[in-house]
Short mmCIF file of C-alpha atoms and ligand atoms in Angstrom, two decimals:
data_model
loop_
_atom_site.label_atom_id
_atom_site.label_comp_id
_atom_site.label_asym_id
_atom_site.label_seq_id
_atom_site.Cartn_x
_atom_site.Cartn_y
_atom_site.Cartn_z
CA MET N 1 -49.92 -69.69 2.38
CA PRO N 2 -47.70 -72.58 1.22
CA ILE N 3 -48.28 -75.85 3.04
CA THR N 4 -45.26 -77.80 4.19
CA PRO N 5 -45.61 -81.57 4.44
CA ILE N 6 -45.78 -82.63 8.11
CA THR N 7 -43.61 -85.67 7.44
CA GLU N 8 -41.47 -86.84 4.58
CA ASP N 9 -44.05 -89.58 3.97
CA LEU N 10 -46.63 -87.10 2.71
CA THR N 11 -46.76 -84.93 -0.38
CA THR N 12 -47.83 -81.31 -0.11
CA GLN N 13 -51.24 -82.12 -1.63
CA GLU N 14 -51.81 -85.05 0.76
CA THR N 15 -50.90 -82.77 3.67
CA ALA N 16 -53.46 -80.22 2.55
CA VAL N 17 -56.18 -82.89 2.26
CA LEU N 18 -55.27 -84.29 5.69
CA ALA N 19 -55.42 -80.81 7.27
CA LEU N 20 -58.98 -80.31 5.99
CA ILE N 21 -60.10 -83.74 7.23
CA ALA N 22 -58.50 -83.10 10.63
CA ARG N 23 -60.45 -79.86 10.93
CA ASN N 24 -63.74 -81.49 9.88
CA PRO N 25 -63.82 -85.31 9.92
CA PHE N 26 -67.25 -85.22 8.22
CA ILE N 27 -66.10 -83.25 5.17
CA GLY N 28 -67.03 -84.77 1.81
CA GLN N 29 -64.56 -85.40 -1.04
CA GLN N 30 -66.43 -82.91 -3.25
CA GLU N 31 -65.98 -80.16 -0.65
CA ILE N 32 -62.28 -80.99 -0.30
CA ALA N 33 -61.94 -80.86 -4.08
CA GLU N 34 -63.68 -77.47 -4.27
CA THR N 35 -61.73 -76.01 -1.34
CA LEU N 36 -58.34 -77.04 -2.71
CA GLY N 37 -59.13 -76.66 -6.41
CA PHE N 38 -58.33 -80.30 -7.18
CA ALA N 39 -60.36 -82.72 -9.28
CA ARG N 40 -62.55 -84.98 -7.16
CA SER N 41 -60.70 -88.03 -8.52
CA THR N 42 -57.41 -86.50 -7.32
CA VAL N 43 -58.88 -86.12 -3.83
CA ALA N 44 -60.05 -89.75 -3.90
CA ALA N 45 -56.51 -90.85 -4.83
CA HIS N 46 -55.01 -88.81 -1.99
CA VAL N 47 -57.53 -90.20 0.52
CA SER N 48 -56.71 -93.77 -0.40
CA SER N 49 -52.98 -93.00 -0.25
CA LEU N 50 -53.44 -91.40 3.22
CA THR N 51 -55.32 -94.52 4.33
CA ARG N 52 -52.61 -96.83 2.95
CA LYS N 53 -49.91 -94.84 4.76
CA GLY N 54 -51.84 -95.04 8.05
CA PHE N 55 -52.70 -91.34 8.38
CA LEU N 56 -56.44 -92.10 8.10
CA LEU N 57 -58.00 -95.01 9.92
CA GLY N 58 -61.36 -95.06 8.20
CA ARG N 59 -64.49 -93.11 7.53
CA GLY N 60 -68.14 -93.43 8.34
CA TYR N 61 -71.05 -92.12 10.32
CA VAL N 62 -70.88 -91.73 14.09
CA LEU N 63 -73.85 -93.30 15.85
CA PRO N 64 -75.00 -92.51 19.39
CA PRO N 65 -74.16 -95.26 21.92
CA GLN N 66 -76.69 -98.06 22.39
CA GLY N 67 -78.93 -98.14 25.45
CA GLY N 68 -79.61 -94.45 25.84
CA ARG N 69 -77.50 -91.39 26.38
CA VAL N 70 -78.18 -88.66 28.89
CA VAL N 71 -77.12 -85.03 28.73
CA CYS N 72 -77.21 -82.78 31.81
CA VAL N 73 -77.47 -79.04 31.27
CA GLY N 74 -77.40 -76.36 33.94
CA GLY N 75 -75.35 -75.30 36.92
CA ALA N 76 -71.71 -75.98 37.75
CA VAL N 77 -70.67 -74.09 40.85
CA MET N 78 -67.55 -73.71 42.98
CA ASP N 79 -68.88 -73.96 46.54
CA ARG N 80 -66.80 -72.45 49.35
CA SER N 81 -67.66 -72.65 53.00
CA TYR N 82 -65.93 -70.89 55.86
CA ARG N 83 -66.57 -72.12 59.38
CA LEU N 84 -65.90 -69.32 61.88
CA LEU N 85 -63.71 -70.30 64.80
CA ALA N 86 -65.62 -67.95 67.13
CA PRO N 87 -69.11 -66.36 67.04
CA ALA N 88 -69.49 -63.98 64.08
CA ARG N 89 -68.47 -60.35 64.51
CA MET N 90 -69.83 -58.10 61.79
CA GLU N 91 -67.85 -55.47 59.88
CA THR N 92 -64.51 -57.05 60.71
CA SER N 93 -62.37 -60.01 59.73
CA ASN N 94 -63.26 -63.32 61.44
CA PRO N 95 -60.77 -66.20 61.65
CA ALA N 96 -62.24 -69.24 59.85
CA GLU N 97 -61.50 -72.67 58.43
CA GLY N 98 -62.24 -72.82 54.71
CA ALA N 99 -63.29 -75.70 52.47
CA ARG N 100 -64.00 -75.92 48.77
CA SER N 101 -66.27 -78.34 46.93
CA HIS N 102 -67.98 -78.73 43.58
CA GLY N 103 -71.71 -78.14 43.25
CA GLY N 104 -74.49 -77.14 40.89
CA VAL N 105 -77.49 -79.42 40.42
CA ALA N 106 -76.78 -80.49 36.82
CA ARG N 107 -73.07 -80.93 37.64
CA ASN N 108 -73.88 -83.13 40.65
CA VAL N 109 -76.34 -85.21 38.62
CA ALA N 110 -73.79 -85.67 35.82
CA GLU N 111 -71.07 -86.74 38.25
CA ASN N 112 -73.39 -89.23 39.97
CA LEU N 113 -74.43 -90.70 36.60
CA ALA N 114 -70.79 -91.06 35.55
CA LEU N 115 -70.01 -92.89 38.79
CA LEU N 116 -72.94 -95.21 38.03
CA GLY N 117 -71.28 -96.15 34.73
CA HIS N 118 -72.93 -93.79 32.23
CA ARG N 119 -71.01 -91.38 30.04
CA PRO N 120 -73.24 -88.34 30.41
CA GLY N 121 -72.80 -85.20 28.40
CA PHE N 122 -72.59 -82.00 30.41
CA VAL N 123 -73.46 -78.52 29.17
CA SER N 124 -72.97 -75.36 31.20
CA ALA N 125 -71.32 -71.94 31.10
CA LEU N 126 -68.09 -71.34 33.01
CA GLY N 127 -65.64 -68.48 33.31
CA ASP N 128 -62.14 -68.75 31.89
CA ASP N 129 -60.68 -69.00 35.39
CA GLU N 130 -59.12 -71.37 37.89
CA ALA N 131 -62.47 -72.45 39.38
CA GLY N 132 -63.79 -73.30 35.91
CA ARG N 133 -60.71 -75.32 35.04
CA ARG N 134 -60.93 -77.27 38.31
CA LEU N 135 -64.61 -78.07 37.77
CA LEU N 136 -63.93 -79.24 34.22
CA ASP N 137 -60.85 -81.32 35.09
CA HIS N 138 -62.73 -83.10 37.85
CA LEU N 139 -65.73 -83.97 35.65
CA ARG N 140 -63.46 -85.06 32.81
CA GLY N 141 -61.62 -87.33 35.24
CA ARG N 142 -64.96 -88.92 36.15
CA GLY N 143 -65.69 -89.70 32.50
CA VAL N 144 -68.22 -86.93 31.86
CA ASP N 145 -68.19 -85.56 28.30
CA VAL N 146 -67.50 -81.86 28.89
CA SER N 147 -66.64 -81.08 25.26
CA ARG N 148 -69.72 -78.84 24.86
CA VAL N 149 -69.21 -76.72 28.01
CA LEU N 150 -69.04 -73.03 27.15
CA THR N 151 -66.00 -71.23 28.59
CA LEU N 152 -66.63 -67.49 28.46
CA PRO N 153 -63.65 -65.15 28.47
CA GLY N 154 -64.07 -62.40 31.04
CA ALA N 155 -66.90 -64.18 32.90
CA HIS N 156 -66.63 -65.62 36.43
CA THR N 157 -67.41 -69.26 37.13
CA ALA N 158 -70.46 -69.48 39.40
CA GLU N 159 -69.62 -69.38 43.10
CA TYR N 160 -71.53 -70.03 46.27
CA VAL N 161 -69.87 -68.83 49.46
CA ALA N 162 -71.26 -69.77 52.87
CA LEU N 163 -70.22 -68.45 56.27
CA LEU N 164 -71.02 -70.90 59.06
CA ASP N 165 -70.92 -70.29 62.80
CA PRO N 166 -68.75 -72.58 64.98
CA SER N 167 -71.66 -75.06 65.32
CA GLY N 168 -72.06 -75.31 61.52
CA GLU N 169 -75.24 -73.21 61.18
CA LEU N 170 -75.40 -70.82 58.23
CA VAL N 171 -74.74 -67.17 59.11
CA LEU N 172 -74.68 -65.71 55.62
CA ALA N 173 -74.33 -66.94 52.06
CA ALA N 174 -73.58 -65.24 48.76
CA ALA N 175 -74.32 -66.71 45.34
CA ASP N 176 -72.83 -65.40 42.09
CA MET N 177 -74.63 -67.31 39.35
CA ALA N 178 -74.75 -64.61 36.66
CA VAL N 179 -72.70 -66.71 34.22
CA PHE N 180 -75.64 -69.08 33.64
CA ASP N 181 -77.64 -66.21 32.14
CA ARG N 182 -75.10 -66.18 29.32
CA LEU N 183 -76.06 -69.68 28.15
CA THR N 184 -78.53 -68.66 25.43
CA PRO N 185 -80.92 -70.67 23.24
CA GLU N 186 -78.55 -69.85 20.34
CA ASP N 187 -75.71 -71.56 22.25
CA LEU N 188 -77.90 -74.64 22.77
CA LEU N 189 -78.95 -74.70 19.11
CA ARG N 190 -75.29 -74.54 18.03
CA ILE N 191 -74.60 -77.85 19.82
CA TRP N 192 -78.03 -79.32 19.19
CA PRO N 193 -76.90 -82.73 17.79
CA HIS N 194 -75.66 -83.37 21.34
CA PHE N 195 -79.27 -83.09 22.62
CA ALA N 196 -80.97 -84.62 19.59
CA ALA N 197 -78.91 -87.82 20.04
CA ALA N 198 -79.88 -88.13 23.74
CA SER N 199 -82.64 -90.36 25.06
CA TRP N 200 -82.87 -88.18 28.19
CA VAL N 201 -81.95 -84.55 28.72
CA PHE N 202 -81.83 -83.30 32.30
CA ALA N 203 -81.99 -79.53 32.82
CA ASP N 204 -81.97 -77.52 36.04
CA ALA N 205 -83.63 -74.17 36.66
CA ASN N 206 -80.29 -72.38 36.81
CA LEU N 207 -80.95 -71.98 33.08
CA THR N 208 -82.75 -68.89 31.84
CA PRO N 209 -86.47 -69.17 31.04
CA GLU N 210 -85.50 -68.82 27.36
CA ALA N 211 -83.00 -71.69 27.47
CA LEU N 212 -85.49 -73.90 29.36
CA ALA N 213 -88.22 -73.03 26.86
CA CYS N 214 -85.87 -73.92 23.98
CA LEU N 215 -85.28 -77.39 25.49
CA CYS N 216 -89.00 -77.86 26.29
CA ALA N 217 -89.96 -76.96 22.71
CA ARG N 218 -87.19 -79.22 21.31
CA GLN N 219 -86.43 -76.24 19.13
CA GLY N 220 -83.67 -77.96 17.17
CA GLY N 221 -85.65 -81.20 16.84
CA GLY N 222 -85.24 -84.49 18.66
CA SER N 223 -87.29 -86.99 20.57
CA TYR N 224 -85.47 -86.97 23.91
CA ARG N 225 -87.40 -87.09 27.13
CA LEU N 226 -86.83 -84.00 29.26
CA ALA N 227 -86.38 -84.08 33.05
CA VAL N 228 -86.21 -80.78 34.93
CA ASP N 229 -85.33 -79.87 38.53
CA ALA N 230 -86.83 -76.72 40.06
CA VAL N 231 -83.62 -76.05 42.13
CA SER N 232 -85.07 -73.52 44.60
CA VAL N 233 -88.21 -71.50 45.33
CA PRO N 234 -86.95 -68.31 43.57
CA LYS N 235 -85.80 -70.29 40.54
CA THR N 236 -89.25 -71.87 40.01
CA ARG N 237 -90.07 -68.57 38.28
CA ARG N 238 -87.83 -69.70 35.43
CA LEU N 239 -90.04 -72.71 34.65
CA PRO N 240 -92.50 -72.26 31.79
CA ALA N 241 -96.14 -71.61 32.75
CA ASP N 242 -97.11 -74.50 30.50
CA LEU N 243 -95.18 -77.55 31.73
CA ALA N 244 -96.15 -79.64 28.67
CA GLY N 245 -92.57 -79.99 27.36
CA ILE N 246 -91.40 -81.55 30.65
CA ASP N 247 -91.66 -85.33 30.87
CA LEU N 248 -90.44 -85.58 34.46
CA LEU N 249 -90.41 -82.73 36.97
CA PHE N 250 -88.39 -82.95 40.20
CA LEU N 251 -89.24 -80.54 43.00
CA ASN N 252 -89.73 -80.36 46.76
CA ALA N 253 -92.90 -79.34 48.61
CA ASP N 254 -91.89 -75.65 48.89
CA GLU N 255 -91.07 -75.41 45.19
CA ALA N 256 -94.36 -77.14 44.28
CA ALA N 257 -96.27 -74.62 46.42
CA ALA N 258 -94.49 -71.76 44.61
CA VAL N 259 -95.31 -73.14 41.14
CA LEU N 260 -98.93 -73.78 42.08
CA ASN N 261 -99.26 -70.56 44.07
CA ALA N 262 -100.89 -72.64 46.79
CA PRO N 263 -100.12 -73.55 50.42
CA ARG N 264 -97.32 -76.05 51.02
CA ALA N 265 -98.52 -79.66 51.10
CA ALA N 266 -98.61 -80.77 54.74
CA SER N 267 -99.40 -84.48 54.26
CA GLY N 268 -98.75 -87.27 51.80
CA GLU N 269 -102.27 -86.91 50.39
CA GLU N 270 -101.79 -83.17 49.87
CA ALA N 271 -98.42 -83.81 48.21
CA LEU N 272 -100.07 -86.27 45.87
CA ALA N 273 -102.77 -83.70 45.08
CA ALA N 274 -100.04 -81.10 44.37
CA ALA N 275 -98.20 -83.54 42.08
CA ARG N 276 -101.48 -84.19 40.25
CA ALA N 277 -102.07 -80.44 39.90
CA LEU N 278 -98.60 -80.06 38.35
CA CYS N 279 -99.49 -82.78 35.84
CA ALA N 280 -102.66 -80.82 35.06
CA LYS N 281 -100.32 -77.91 34.17
CA GLY N 282 -98.73 -80.18 31.57
CA ALA N 283 -95.89 -82.10 33.27
CA GLY N 284 -95.80 -85.73 32.15
CA GLN N 285 -94.74 -87.03 35.53
CA VAL N 286 -93.90 -85.35 38.84
CA ARG N 287 -91.59 -86.49 41.65
CA LEU N 288 -92.41 -84.27 44.62
CA SER N 289 -90.09 -84.83 47.59
CA MET N 290 -90.85 -84.15 51.23
CA GLY N 291 -87.49 -84.81 52.88
CA ALA N 292 -87.67 -87.63 55.42
CA ALA N 293 -91.43 -87.97 54.76
CA GLY N 294 -90.75 -89.48 51.33
CA VAL N 295 -91.91 -88.79 47.82
CA ALA N 296 -95.20 -88.31 45.95
CA LEU N 297 -95.19 -89.57 42.39
CA ALA N 298 -97.95 -88.76 39.89
CA GLY N 299 -98.58 -88.79 36.15
CA ARG N 300 -98.80 -91.03 33.08
CA GLY N 301 -100.76 -93.77 34.77
CA VAL N 302 -98.64 -93.70 37.92
CA GLU N 303 -99.65 -92.57 41.36
CA ALA N 304 -97.69 -93.49 44.47
CA LEU N 305 -96.58 -92.29 47.87
CA LEU N 306 -93.14 -93.75 48.50
CA PRO N 307 -91.47 -93.72 51.92
CA ALA N 308 -87.96 -92.28 52.24
CA VAL N 309 -85.19 -94.83 52.63
CA PRO N 310 -84.12 -94.47 56.29
CA ALA N 311 -80.74 -92.79 56.55
CA GLN N 312 -78.18 -91.90 59.22
CA VAL N 313 -77.77 -88.29 58.13
CA VAL N 314 -74.19 -86.99 57.99
CA ASP N 315 -74.51 -84.22 55.37
CA VAL N 316 -77.72 -83.07 53.66
CA THR N 317 -76.06 -81.47 50.62
CA GLY N 318 -76.68 -83.22 47.33
CA ALA N 319 -79.52 -85.51 48.46
CA GLY N 320 -81.98 -84.12 45.93
CA ASP N 321 -79.40 -84.30 43.13
CA ALA N 322 -78.51 -87.90 44.02
CA ALA N 323 -82.23 -88.74 43.95
CA ILE N 324 -82.47 -87.31 40.42
CA ALA N 325 -79.43 -89.29 39.25
CA GLY N 326 -80.78 -92.51 40.82
CA THR N 327 -84.16 -92.03 39.16
CA LEU N 328 -82.62 -91.34 35.74
CA HIS N 329 -80.26 -94.30 36.16
CA GLY N 330 -83.28 -96.54 36.83
CA LEU N 331 -85.16 -95.19 33.81
CA LEU N 332 -82.11 -95.57 31.53
CA LYS N 333 -81.86 -99.19 32.71
CA GLY N 334 -85.47 -99.80 31.69
CA ARG N 335 -87.11 -99.70 35.12
CA ASP N 336 -90.68 -98.49 35.55
CA ALA N 337 -91.40 -95.09 37.11
CA VAL N 338 -92.05 -96.35 40.66
CA SER N 339 -89.03 -98.59 40.76
CA ALA N 340 -86.80 -95.83 39.32
CA ALA N 341 -88.13 -93.40 41.95
CA ARG N 342 -87.29 -95.92 44.69
CA LEU N 343 -83.76 -96.13 43.35
CA GLY N 344 -83.71 -92.33 43.54
CA SER N 345 -84.68 -92.43 47.23
CA LEU N 346 -81.94 -94.99 47.90
CA MET N 347 -79.39 -92.76 46.17
CA ALA N 348 -80.60 -89.84 48.34
CA ALA N 349 -80.11 -91.92 51.50
CA LEU N 350 -76.59 -92.90 50.39
CA ALA N 351 -75.77 -89.23 49.71
CA LEU N 352 -77.12 -88.22 53.14
CA GLU N 353 -74.94 -90.80 54.86
CA ALA N 354 -71.65 -89.45 53.49
CA PRO N 355 -69.98 -86.03 53.59
CA GLY N 356 -70.05 -83.88 50.44
CA ALA N 357 -72.62 -83.59 47.66
CA VAL N 358 -71.48 -86.62 45.64
CA ARG N 359 -70.13 -89.89 47.05
CA GLY N 360 -66.81 -90.65 45.39
CA ASP N 361 -67.15 -94.35 46.31
CA LEU N 362 -70.38 -94.77 44.33
CA THR N 363 -70.62 -97.50 41.68
CA SER N 364 -73.60 -99.30 40.14
CA GLU N 365 -72.47 -102.48 41.94
CA PHE N 366 -72.48 -100.64 45.29
CA LEU N 367 -75.97 -99.28 44.52
CA ALA N 368 -77.24 -102.76 43.61
CA ALA N 369 -75.75 -104.23 46.80
CA GLN N 370 -77.33 -101.47 48.92
CA ALA N 371 -80.72 -102.05 47.21
CA GLU N 372 -80.51 -105.70 48.22
CA LEU N 373 -79.28 -104.95 51.74
CA ARG N 374 -82.04 -102.42 52.38
CA SER N 375 -84.72 -104.52 50.62
CA ILE N 376 -85.56 -101.93 47.94
CA PRO N 377 -87.91 -103.82 45.62
CA ALA N 378 -86.67 -104.29 42.05
CA ALA N 379 -88.94 -103.48 39.13
CA ALA N 380 -91.22 -106.03 37.61
CA GLY N 381 -89.90 -106.49 34.11
CA ALA N 382 -86.76 -104.39 34.52
CA HIS N 383 -84.00 -105.94 32.49
CA GLY N 384 -80.52 -106.51 33.85
CA GLU N 385 -79.40 -107.31 37.37
CA ASP N 386 -77.79 -103.90 37.54
CA ALA N 387 -79.56 -101.51 39.99
N1 ATP W 1 -83.85 -87.43 56.50
C1 ATP W 1 -83.99 -88.10 55.37
N2 ATP W 1 -83.97 -89.42 55.36
C2 ATP W 1 -84.11 -90.11 54.21
N3 ATP W 1 -84.29 -89.56 53.00
C3 ATP W 1 -84.34 -88.22 52.94
C4 ATP W 1 -84.18 -87.41 54.11
N4 ATP W 1 -84.23 -86.13 53.73
C5 ATP W 1 -84.40 -86.14 52.39
N5 ATP W 1 -84.47 -87.38 51.91
C6 ATP W 1 -84.62 -87.77 50.51
O1 ATP W 1 -83.77 -86.95 49.75
C7 ATP W 1 -84.35 -86.63 48.49
C8 ATP W 1 -84.39 -85.12 48.36
O2 ATP W 1 -85.50 -84.68 49.07
P1 ATP W 1 -85.70 -83.26 49.69
O3 ATP W 1 -87.16 -83.19 49.95
O4 ATP W 1 -84.75 -83.04 50.79
O5 ATP W 1 -85.37 -82.36 48.39
P2 ATP W 1 -84.73 -80.93 48.32
O6 ATP W 1 -85.27 -80.09 49.42
O7 ATP W 1 -84.95 -80.46 46.93
O8 ATP W 1 -83.22 -81.28 48.59
P3 ATP W 1 -81.94 -80.66 47.87
O9 ATP W 1 -81.77 -79.33 48.51
O10 ATP W 1 -80.87 -81.66 48.19
O11 ATP W 1 -82.26 -80.59 46.41
C9 ATP W 1 -85.70 -87.30 48.47
O12 ATP W 1 -85.59 -88.52 47.75
C10 ATP W 1 -86.01 -87.52 49.94
O13 ATP W 1 -86.89 -88.57 50.16
MG1 MG W 2 -83.83 -79.98 45.25
#
């Protein structure tokens, strides 16, 4: 097919070279020469002419940002809730007030991290539909890198629909999460440089066991640390039996009991014992949460029972996800495990005190000010004044 110059300033040959570079900015001059049937020296002349004319701004290798990059992989969900205006009547239509919000553990963690000043990568599978576009637009607007999200034609974006009675108690919920099963290890391997360049990868158990195993095994290479959230009791079945690939495991007392096939921890000491048992199954470190009773932390030379940060609870959604984001934020800022976990508990309290899963008013300055106000101890040796 003949190539027409895109402007009068370019020759046909220069246009052809520019088109190849635009398609693959990493292409070598030899490859351009072979593709177009030019001599390599001709390509070199065209490249320098394109640079002189301002159509190319430079070349070079792209390095990951300094200070650690985090990639979140897992669920992005359109949450809908309908509050009935009168007590539920089955098998008929009930008048209700509807609301829509964005959820999914990995999505919530990514949004929180972006609000705290990071530029997290986000990987998930969405349908090619209105819900998917809304979820993506919102994350993009927050500064999350959504360039590796998989949009699957014909699939539905994950949805969670809750029916609440007039007092706000759940009557019935439906969850359509089938789209996450379509995120395969092959999909992850195709975008692997995204993970390999990360210092932390956070994955939730919305992923299939195969996808989680691929990340645990670092199948495409890489030295990232892997944090995983168990999400829910049924989804703990997706975690590998050998937790050795997981550097930091987040779960609550019910999820820990399911993984260990043991009774639910009923005290701080029992929670600590459960966290230790999870480390014995291979996890590097475990953050086991017990709601208002706080957190048990075990592994890699750390053992602590941390109290919850007292909160005036307005909305419980997103507390666990905020805790994960706060902990990762602390670790990315060079804090030690205990101090990072405390920051996680503060983030949980802040999430509990506001409606919705993610606080839109969150910033790292706000977090630092709240840490000071609520006397959350800073880490010994943590660098930076930033919380
Ligand atoms: N009433 C509360 N007051 C203060 N902190 C709380 C309260 N409830 C939970 N938290 C904190 O919220 C975080 C999440 O803990 P929780 O045990 O509720 O996890 P979860 O059940 O997995 O929650 P989620 O469903 O949000 O993931 C923890 O850091 C915990 O200490
Ligand atoms: Mg949770």
